[in-house]
mmCIF file of C-alpha atoms and ligand atoms in Angstrom:
data_model
loop_
_atom_site.group_PDB
_atom_site.id
_atom_site.type_symbol
_atom_site.label_atom_id
_atom_site.label_comp_id
_atom_site.label_asym_id
_atom_site.label_seq_id
_atom_site.Cartn_x
_atom_site.Cartn_y
_atom_site.Cartn_z
ATOM 1 C CA MET A 1 158.644 36.439 33.576
ATOM 2 C CA ASN A 2 156.926 33.038 33.732
ATOM 3 C CA TYR A 3 155.490 31.690 30.512
ATOM 4 C CA THR A 4 154.037 28.561 28.972
ATOM 5 C CA VAL A 5 153.152 27.377 25.472
ATOM 6 C CA ILE A 6 149.872 25.663 24.545
ATOM 7 C CA THR A 7 149.875 24.030 21.116
ATOM 8 C CA ARG A 8 147.740 22.079 18.750
ATOM 9 C CA GLU A 9 149.260 18.605 18.512
ATOM 10 C CA ASP A 10 150.562 18.874 14.955
ATOM 11 C CA GLU A 11 154.186 18.758 13.884
ATOM 12 C CA LEU A 12 154.485 22.401 12.833
ATOM 13 C CA SER A 13 152.896 23.729 16.052
ATOM 14 C CA LEU A 14 155.182 21.532 18.168
ATOM 15 C CA THR A 15 158.240 22.746 16.230
ATOM 16 C CA LEU A 16 157.270 26.372 16.872
ATOM 17 C CA LYS A 17 156.842 25.607 20.564
ATOM 18 C CA GLU A 18 160.413 24.287 20.634
ATOM 19 C CA LYS A 19 161.596 27.457 18.924
ATOM 20 C CA ILE A 20 159.841 29.672 21.479
ATOM 21 C CA CYS A 21 161.402 27.736 24.376
ATOM 22 C CA LEU A 22 164.874 27.866 22.821
ATOM 23 C CA THR A 23 164.664 31.600 22.128
ATOM 24 C CA LEU A 24 163.507 32.312 25.677
ATOM 25 C CA ALA A 25 166.064 30.030 27.309
ATOM 26 C CA SER A 26 167.625 32.411 29.835
ATOM 27 C CA ASN A 27 167.296 33.212 33.523
ATOM 28 C CA GLU A 28 164.823 35.937 32.728
ATOM 29 C CA TYR A 29 162.141 33.599 31.356
ATOM 30 C CA ILE A 30 160.918 30.578 33.257
ATOM 31 C CA TYR A 31 158.747 27.876 31.728
ATOM 32 C CA ASP A 32 155.882 27.464 34.200
ATOM 33 C CA GLU A 33 152.643 25.664 33.329
ATOM 34 C CA LEU A 34 151.053 26.334 36.715
ATOM 35 C CA ASN A 35 151.478 30.097 37.098
ATOM 36 C CA PRO A 36 152.310 31.618 33.718
ATOM 37 C CA GLU A 37 152.146 35.380 33.134
ATOM 38 C CA THR A 38 152.300 34.875 29.384
ATOM 39 C CA VAL A 39 150.605 32.016 27.554
ATOM 40 C CA PHE A 40 151.785 31.540 23.962
ATOM 41 C CA VAL A 41 149.125 29.738 21.929
ATOM 42 C CA VAL A 42 150.346 28.002 18.782
ATOM 43 C CA GLY A 43 147.656 26.511 16.537
ATOM 44 C CA GLY A 44 144.277 28.006 15.683
ATOM 45 C CA ASP A 45 141.433 29.875 17.349
ATOM 46 C CA GLY A 46 140.215 26.456 18.554
ATOM 47 C CA THR A 47 143.533 25.981 20.390
ATOM 48 C CA PHE A 48 143.184 29.488 21.820
ATOM 49 C CA LEU A 49 139.740 28.683 23.266
ATOM 50 C CA LYS A 50 141.145 25.574 24.940
ATOM 51 C CA ALA A 51 144.001 27.620 26.443
ATOM 52 C CA ILE A 52 141.530 30.171 27.847
ATOM 53 C CA HIS A 53 139.459 27.441 29.501
ATOM 54 C CA GLN A 54 142.592 25.777 30.885
ATOM 55 C CA TYR A 55 143.494 29.018 32.702
ATOM 56 C CA ILE A 56 139.943 30.249 33.368
ATOM 57 C CA ASP A 57 140.667 30.777 37.096
ATOM 58 C CA HIS A 58 143.900 32.736 36.475
ATOM 59 C CA LEU A 59 142.937 35.114 33.646
ATOM 60 C CA GLU A 60 143.587 38.186 35.802
ATOM 61 C CA SER A 61 147.349 37.612 35.789
ATOM 62 C CA ILE A 62 147.802 36.245 32.241
ATOM 63 C CA GLN A 63 148.355 37.754 28.803
ATOM 64 C CA PHE A 64 147.778 35.483 25.789
ATOM 65 C CA ILE A 65 149.812 35.704 22.585
ATOM 66 C CA GLY A 66 148.474 33.770 19.595
ATOM 67 C CA ILE A 67 150.470 32.359 16.683
ATOM 68 C CA HIS A 68 148.448 30.741 13.907
ATOM 69 C CA THR A 69 149.875 27.706 12.144
ATOM 70 C CA GLY A 70 146.968 27.401 9.709
ATOM 71 C CA THR A 71 145.384 30.322 7.891
ATOM 72 C CA LEU A 72 144.911 33.246 10.275
ATOM 73 C CA GLY A 73 142.425 33.671 13.061
ATOM 74 C CA PHE A 74 140.815 36.336 15.214
ATOM 75 C CA MET A 75 142.567 35.273 18.422
ATOM 76 C CA CYS A 76 145.674 33.615 16.994
ATOM 77 C CA ASP A 77 146.539 36.648 14.929
ATOM 78 C CA HIS A 78 150.296 36.468 14.438
ATOM 79 C CA GLN A 79 151.415 34.327 11.533
ATOM 80 C CA LYS A 80 154.058 31.615 11.795
ATOM 81 C CA GLU A 81 156.434 33.612 9.563
ATOM 82 C CA GLU A 82 156.332 36.420 12.134
ATOM 83 C CA LEU A 83 157.543 34.294 15.057
ATOM 84 C CA ASP A 84 161.208 35.475 15.080
ATOM 85 C CA ASP A 85 160.162 39.101 14.934
ATOM 86 C CA LEU A 86 157.479 38.519 17.566
ATOM 87 C CA LEU A 87 159.922 36.924 20.025
ATOM 88 C CA GLU A 88 162.451 39.716 19.482
ATOM 89 C CA LYS A 89 159.757 42.288 20.300
ATOM 90 C CA PHE A 90 158.507 40.193 23.219
ATOM 91 C CA LYS A 91 161.946 40.546 24.814
ATOM 92 C CA SER A 92 162.315 44.280 24.223
ATOM 93 C CA GLU A 93 158.924 45.996 23.803
ATOM 94 C CA GLN A 94 155.628 46.466 25.574
ATOM 95 C CA PRO A 95 152.796 44.895 23.562
ATOM 96 C CA HIS A 96 149.416 46.426 22.883
ATOM 97 C CA VAL A 97 147.062 44.519 25.167
ATOM 98 C CA HIS A 98 143.368 44.379 24.455
ATOM 99 C CA SER A 99 140.923 43.075 27.003
ATOM 100 C CA TYR A 100 137.852 41.062 25.970
ATOM 101 C CA PRO A 101 134.969 40.196 28.316
ATOM 102 C CA LEU A 102 133.803 36.609 28.724
ATOM 103 C CA LEU A 103 130.172 35.585 28.952
ATOM 104 C CA GLU A 104 129.025 34.437 32.367
ATOM 105 C CA ILE A 105 126.368 31.720 32.336
ATOM 106 C CA THR A 106 124.637 30.878 35.600
ATOM 107 C CA LEU A 107 122.596 27.713 35.911
ATOM 108 C CA GLU A 108 119.601 28.091 38.225
ATOM 109 C CA GLY A 109 118.860 24.961 40.235
ATOM 110 C CA LYS A 110 122.343 23.589 39.633
ATOM 111 C CA ASN A 111 124.239 26.302 41.476
ATOM 112 C CA GLN A 112 126.941 26.460 38.824
ATOM 113 C CA THR A 113 128.536 29.236 36.746
ATOM 114 C CA VAL A 114 130.545 28.705 33.561
ATOM 115 C CA TYR A 115 132.251 31.101 31.130
ATOM 116 C CA ALA A 116 132.433 31.426 27.357
ATOM 117 C CA PHE A 117 134.654 33.492 25.076
ATOM 118 C CA ASN A 118 132.848 32.923 21.737
ATOM 119 C CA GLU A 119 129.290 32.016 22.594
ATOM 120 C CA ALA A 120 126.794 30.122 24.705
ATOM 121 C CA ARG A 121 124.125 28.010 23.027
ATOM 122 C CA ILE A 122 121.103 26.485 24.692
ATOM 123 C CA GLU A 123 120.182 23.780 22.256
ATOM 124 C CA ASN A 124 117.958 20.731 21.859
ATOM 125 C CA ILE A 125 118.491 18.797 18.652
ATOM 126 C CA ALA A 126 115.935 16.108 19.560
ATOM 127 C CA ASN A 127 112.796 18.065 20.472
ATOM 128 C CA THR A 128 111.373 21.555 20.081
ATOM 129 C CA LEU A 129 112.437 23.836 22.912
ATOM 130 C CA THR A 130 110.016 26.402 24.312
ATOM 131 C CA LEU A 131 111.802 29.222 26.100
ATOM 132 C CA ASP A 132 110.510 32.358 27.794
ATOM 133 C CA LEU A 133 113.148 35.029 27.181
ATOM 134 C CA SER A 134 113.575 38.072 29.401
ATOM 135 C CA ILE A 135 116.064 40.860 28.835
ATOM 136 C CA ASN A 136 116.979 43.091 31.797
ATOM 137 C CA ASP A 137 114.093 41.647 33.833
ATOM 138 C CA GLU A 138 111.580 42.527 31.135
ATOM 139 C CA PHE A 139 109.724 39.686 29.398
ATOM 140 C CA PHE A 140 110.624 39.804 25.702
ATOM 141 C CA GLU A 141 109.203 36.771 23.885
ATOM 142 C CA THR A 142 108.471 33.073 23.887
ATOM 143 C CA PHE A 143 110.862 31.283 21.553
ATOM 144 C CA LYS A 144 110.163 27.892 19.988
ATOM 145 C CA GLY A 145 112.774 26.025 17.977
ATOM 146 C CA SER A 146 116.093 24.219 18.389
ATOM 147 C CA GLY A 147 117.649 26.847 20.598
ATOM 148 C CA ILE A 148 119.320 30.198 21.015
ATOM 149 C CA CYS A 149 122.901 31.442 20.719
ATOM 150 C CA LEU A 150 124.358 34.392 22.610
ATOM 151 C CA CYS A 151 127.737 35.502 21.295
ATOM 152 C CA THR A 152 130.382 38.068 22.163
ATOM 153 C CA GLN A 153 132.051 40.458 19.715
ATOM 154 C CA ILE A 154 134.923 38.025 19.157
ATOM 155 C CA GLY A 155 132.483 35.114 18.810
ATOM 156 C CA SER A 156 130.443 36.931 16.172
ATOM 157 C CA THR A 157 132.622 35.431 13.396
ATOM 158 C CA ALA A 158 132.151 31.863 14.696
ATOM 159 C CA ILE A 159 128.870 29.916 14.942
ATOM 160 C CA ASN A 160 126.889 33.173 15.135
ATOM 161 C CA ARG A 161 127.927 33.907 11.559
ATOM 162 C CA SER A 162 126.680 30.491 10.396
ATOM 163 C CA LEU A 163 123.336 31.271 12.062
ATOM 164 C CA GLY A 164 123.000 34.389 9.905
ATOM 165 C CA GLY A 165 124.078 36.763 12.678
ATOM 166 C CA ALA A 166 126.008 39.951 11.950
ATOM 167 C CA ILE A 167 129.740 40.324 12.461
ATOM 168 C CA ILE A 168 130.530 42.852 15.192
ATOM 169 C CA GLN A 169 133.582 45.050 14.674
ATOM 170 C CA HIS A 170 136.548 44.733 17.041
ATOM 171 C CA GLY A 171 136.270 47.256 19.869
ATOM 172 C CA LEU A 172 132.498 47.009 20.389
ATOM 173 C CA PRO A 173 131.889 44.838 23.466
ATOM 174 C CA LEU A 174 128.294 44.061 22.429
ATOM 175 C CA LEU A 175 126.242 40.885 22.757
ATOM 176 C CA GLN A 176 124.233 39.247 20.005
ATOM 177 C CA LEU A 177 121.285 36.907 20.454
ATOM 178 C CA SER A 178 120.392 34.630 17.532
ATOM 179 C CA GLU A 179 117.780 31.963 16.974
ATOM 180 C CA ILE A 180 118.691 28.379 16.095
ATOM 181 C CA MET A 181 116.000 27.051 13.769
ATOM 182 C CA GLY A 182 113.181 29.181 15.150
ATOM 183 C CA LEU A 183 109.650 27.941 14.544
ATOM 184 C CA HIS A 184 107.502 30.548 12.806
ATOM 185 C CA HIS A 185 103.920 29.963 11.700
ATOM 186 C CA TRP A 186 100.419 31.464 11.966
ATOM 187 C CA LYS A 187 100.068 30.403 15.607
ATOM 188 C CA HIS A 188 103.547 31.237 16.816
ATOM 189 C CA ARG A 189 106.173 33.767 15.940
ATOM 190 C CA SER A 190 109.327 35.129 17.590
ATOM 191 C CA LEU A 191 111.615 37.981 16.503
ATOM 192 C CA GLY A 192 113.361 35.909 13.807
ATOM 193 C CA SER A 193 116.315 38.231 13.288
ATOM 194 C CA SER A 194 119.454 38.464 15.400
ATOM 195 C CA LEU A 195 119.316 41.039 18.157
ATOM 196 C CA ILE A 196 122.391 43.095 19.083
ATOM 197 C CA LEU A 197 122.355 44.105 22.729
ATOM 198 C CA LYS A 198 124.217 46.570 24.918
ATOM 199 C CA GLU A 199 127.195 45.264 26.872
ATOM 200 C CA ASP A 200 125.318 45.335 30.194
ATOM 201 C CA ALA A 201 122.315 43.321 28.959
ATOM 202 C CA VAL A 202 121.204 40.413 31.143
ATOM 203 C CA ILE A 203 119.400 37.591 29.356
ATOM 204 C CA TYR A 204 117.254 35.198 31.370
ATOM 205 C CA VAL A 205 115.847 32.030 29.856
ATOM 206 C CA LYS A 206 113.047 30.006 31.464
ATOM 207 C CA PRO A 207 112.192 26.708 29.737
ATOM 208 C CA GLU A 208 108.939 24.816 29.523
ATOM 209 C CA SER A 209 111.283 21.829 29.936
ATOM 210 C CA PHE A 210 115.045 21.374 29.557
ATOM 211 C CA HIS A 211 114.662 17.631 28.913
ATOM 212 C CA HIS A 212 117.412 16.524 26.452
ATOM 213 C CA THR A 213 118.809 20.075 26.323
ATOM 214 C CA LEU A 214 122.494 21.000 26.242
ATOM 215 C CA LEU A 215 124.312 24.147 27.231
ATOM 216 C CA CYS A 216 127.207 24.455 24.747
ATOM 217 C CA TYR A 217 129.820 27.053 25.636
ATOM 218 C CA ASP A 218 132.785 27.393 23.261
ATOM 219 C CA HIS A 219 134.036 23.820 22.690
ATOM 220 C CA LYS A 220 132.467 22.572 25.939
ATOM 221 C CA SER A 221 128.971 21.331 26.744
ATOM 222 C CA MET A 222 126.807 19.955 29.547
ATOM 223 C CA PRO A 223 123.244 18.672 29.971
ATOM 224 C CA VAL A 224 120.916 21.156 31.687
ATOM 225 C CA ASP A 225 117.983 18.811 32.425
ATOM 226 C CA GLN A 226 118.213 19.668 36.126
ATOM 227 C CA CYS A 227 118.113 23.471 35.625
ATOM 228 C CA THR A 228 115.076 25.671 36.082
ATOM 229 C CA GLY A 229 116.505 28.695 34.284
ATOM 230 C CA ILE A 230 119.704 30.166 32.803
ATOM 231 C CA THR A 231 121.091 33.697 33.147
ATOM 232 C CA MET A 232 123.675 35.005 30.655
ATOM 233 C CA LYS A 233 125.562 38.308 30.696
ATOM 234 C CA ASN A 234 128.993 39.841 30.208
ATOM 235 C CA SER A 235 131.212 38.866 33.100
ATOM 236 C CA GLN A 236 133.830 40.771 35.112
ATOM 237 C CA LYS A 237 136.337 38.209 33.835
ATOM 238 C CA HIS A 238 138.370 39.319 30.816
ATOM 239 C CA VAL A 239 140.846 37.702 28.450
ATOM 240 C CA LYS A 240 143.922 39.817 27.711
ATOM 241 C CA ILE A 241 145.326 39.357 24.205
ATOM 242 C CA ALA A 242 148.762 40.892 23.574
ATOM 243 C CA ARG A 243 149.797 41.955 20.082
ATOM 244 C CA PHE A 244 153.069 43.352 18.806
ATOM 245 C CA ARG A 245 151.876 44.996 15.641
ATOM 246 C CA GLU A 246 148.889 46.856 14.211
ATOM 247 C CA TYR A 247 145.750 44.804 13.984
ATOM 248 C CA SER A 248 143.414 45.808 11.207
ATOM 249 C CA TYR A 249 140.113 44.087 11.823
ATOM 250 C CA LEU A 250 138.821 44.722 8.320
ATOM 251 C CA SER A 251 141.847 43.222 6.570
ATOM 252 C CA ARG A 252 141.597 40.230 8.928
ATOM 253 C CA LEU A 253 137.953 39.790 7.893
ATOM 254 C CA LYS A 254 138.931 40.034 4.229
ATOM 255 C CA ASN A 255 141.678 37.431 4.656
ATOM 256 C CA VAL A 256 139.665 34.912 6.650
ATOM 257 C CA PHE A 257 136.419 35.079 4.700
HETATM 258 P P1 LIG B 301 137.087 23.853 16.502
HETATM 259 O O1 LIG B 301 137.469 22.845 15.511
HETATM 260 O O2 LIG B 301 138.006 24.203 17.601
HETATM 261 O O3 LIG B 301 136.665 25.180 15.749
HETATM 262 C C1 LIG B 301 135.847 25.137 14.611
HETATM 263 C C2 LIG B 301 136.238 26.245 13.661
HETATM 264 O O4 LIG B 301 135.811 27.501 14.195
HETATM 265 C C3 LIG B 301 137.758 26.347 13.442
HETATM 266 O O5 LIG B 301 137.987 26.542 12.074
HETATM 267 C C4 LIG B 301 138.133 27.564 14.268
HETATM 268 O O6 LIG B 301 139.268 28.252 13.755
HETATM 269 C C5 LIG B 301 136.891 28.421 14.105
HETATM 270 N N1 LIG B 301 136.713 29.468 15.108
HETATM 271 C C6 LIG B 301 136.755 29.359 16.457
HETATM 272 N N2 LIG B 301 136.511 30.545 17.032
HETATM 273 C C7 LIG B 301 136.327 31.437 16.018
HETATM 274 C C8 LIG B 301 136.037 32.829 15.976
HETATM 275 N N3 LIG B 301 135.884 33.546 17.089
HETATM 276 N N4 LIG B 301 135.908 33.423 14.762
HETATM 277 C C9 LIG B 301 136.050 32.703 13.623
HETATM 278 N N5 LIG B 301 136.310 31.385 13.609
HETATM 279 C C10 LIG B 301 136.449 30.753 14.794
HETATM 280 O O7 LIG B 301 135.639 23.386 17.038
HETATM 281 P P2 LIG B 301 135.118 23.108 18.487
HETATM 282 O O8 LIG B 301 136.073 22.259 19.231
HETATM 283 O O9 LIG B 301 133.711 22.659 18.357
HETATM 284 O O10 LIG B 301 135.204 24.597 19.102
HETATM 285 C C11 LIG B 301 134.065 25.327 19.292
HETATM 286 C C12 LIG B 301 134.167 26.715 18.742
HETATM 287 O O11 LIG B 301 134.341 26.671 17.326
HETATM 288 C C13 LIG B 301 132.821 27.337 19.015
HETATM 289 O O12 LIG B 301 132.948 28.435 19.884
HETATM 290 C C14 LIG B 301 132.258 27.688 17.667
HETATM 291 O O13 LIG B 301 131.779 29.006 17.552
HETATM 292 C C15 LIG B 301 133.351 27.421 16.667
HETATM 293 N N6 LIG B 301 132.725 26.659 15.582
HETATM 294 C C16 LIG B 301 132.196 27.315 14.542
HETATM 295 C C17 LIG B 301 131.459 26.638 13.578
HETATM 296 C C18 LIG B 301 130.825 27.374 12.477
HETATM 297 O O14 LIG B 301 131.220 28.495 12.172
HETATM 298 N N7 LIG B 301 129.799 26.800 11.868
HETATM 299 C C19 LIG B 301 131.323 25.274 13.636
HETATM 300 C C20 LIG B 301 131.897 24.608 14.710
HETATM 301 C C21 LIG B 301 132.572 25.321 15.692
HETATM 302 P P3 LIG B 301 140.758 27.641 13.751
HETATM 303 O O15 LIG B 301 140.828 26.794 12.504
HETATM 304 O O16 LIG B 301 141.612 28.854 13.692
HETATM 305 O O17 LIG B 301 140.936 26.828 15.004
HETATM 306 MN MN1 LIG B 302 142.898 48.163 21.851
#
């Protein structure tokens, strides 16, 4: 079994990486950054996102195992104290693997597709954006404001939560569309509340202008000035997270927040 370890660059995370490599030092496990079957992530959910994007073209053949060296996250959901036990089980047991869809974001006029695990935001912090929003080919509304955020179930506890969006329970592969500083007055109004959508929803956004606008996807971003429209939906690509013990979503929520 080929494996690699992605860490946050702090002392504790680097020490745990060393421990993983020492424990797996045998002919059976080969450290391989290019073609790993298991990617151990040591750090936080931020580190986990970076690991996903690093292996975005190889997700089919990879399982991720997260070890949190800070509090406790939603992706990095083994604690540092559990590492010995985790490695013992890794060598002898089959993990429970849960598969999470990524968002697929296609940029019209730029001929480019990118992926997001938490969320995609179309945002303009300099000027008011005017966007025509369609859902499943049906015109829904004209939005005016700083932007919109489309998140996944796992991303619902990230920026979506700060935007007043609801948290979606683990196991529901739904999408959630939230406004970023929507403009509401007597002449113009949009939905205002967050909208939870079915997993097969396709969101299409047509701007009046994308001048000065960014597409932010997880920790990454790019200008979209040259785009004429953006399509967002759940992708066929999935992230496989392996866990070696029960995962209670509600106790995780209680602990983190
Ligand atoms: P980052 O420093 O890597 O992450 C910012 C914070 O968001 C960290 O505390 C991280 O947890 C946490 N986080 C990431 N994904 C999460 C999730 N699914 N549920 C709950 N918390 C989560 O910042 P970055 O480099 O800008 O990375 C971008 C990601 O961080 C975005 O996808 C965004 O949603 C999230 N973020 C959230 C907020 C907010 O809630 N207002 C602000 C900035 C960024 P760890 O400490 O475990 O790494
Ligand atoms: Mn499951």
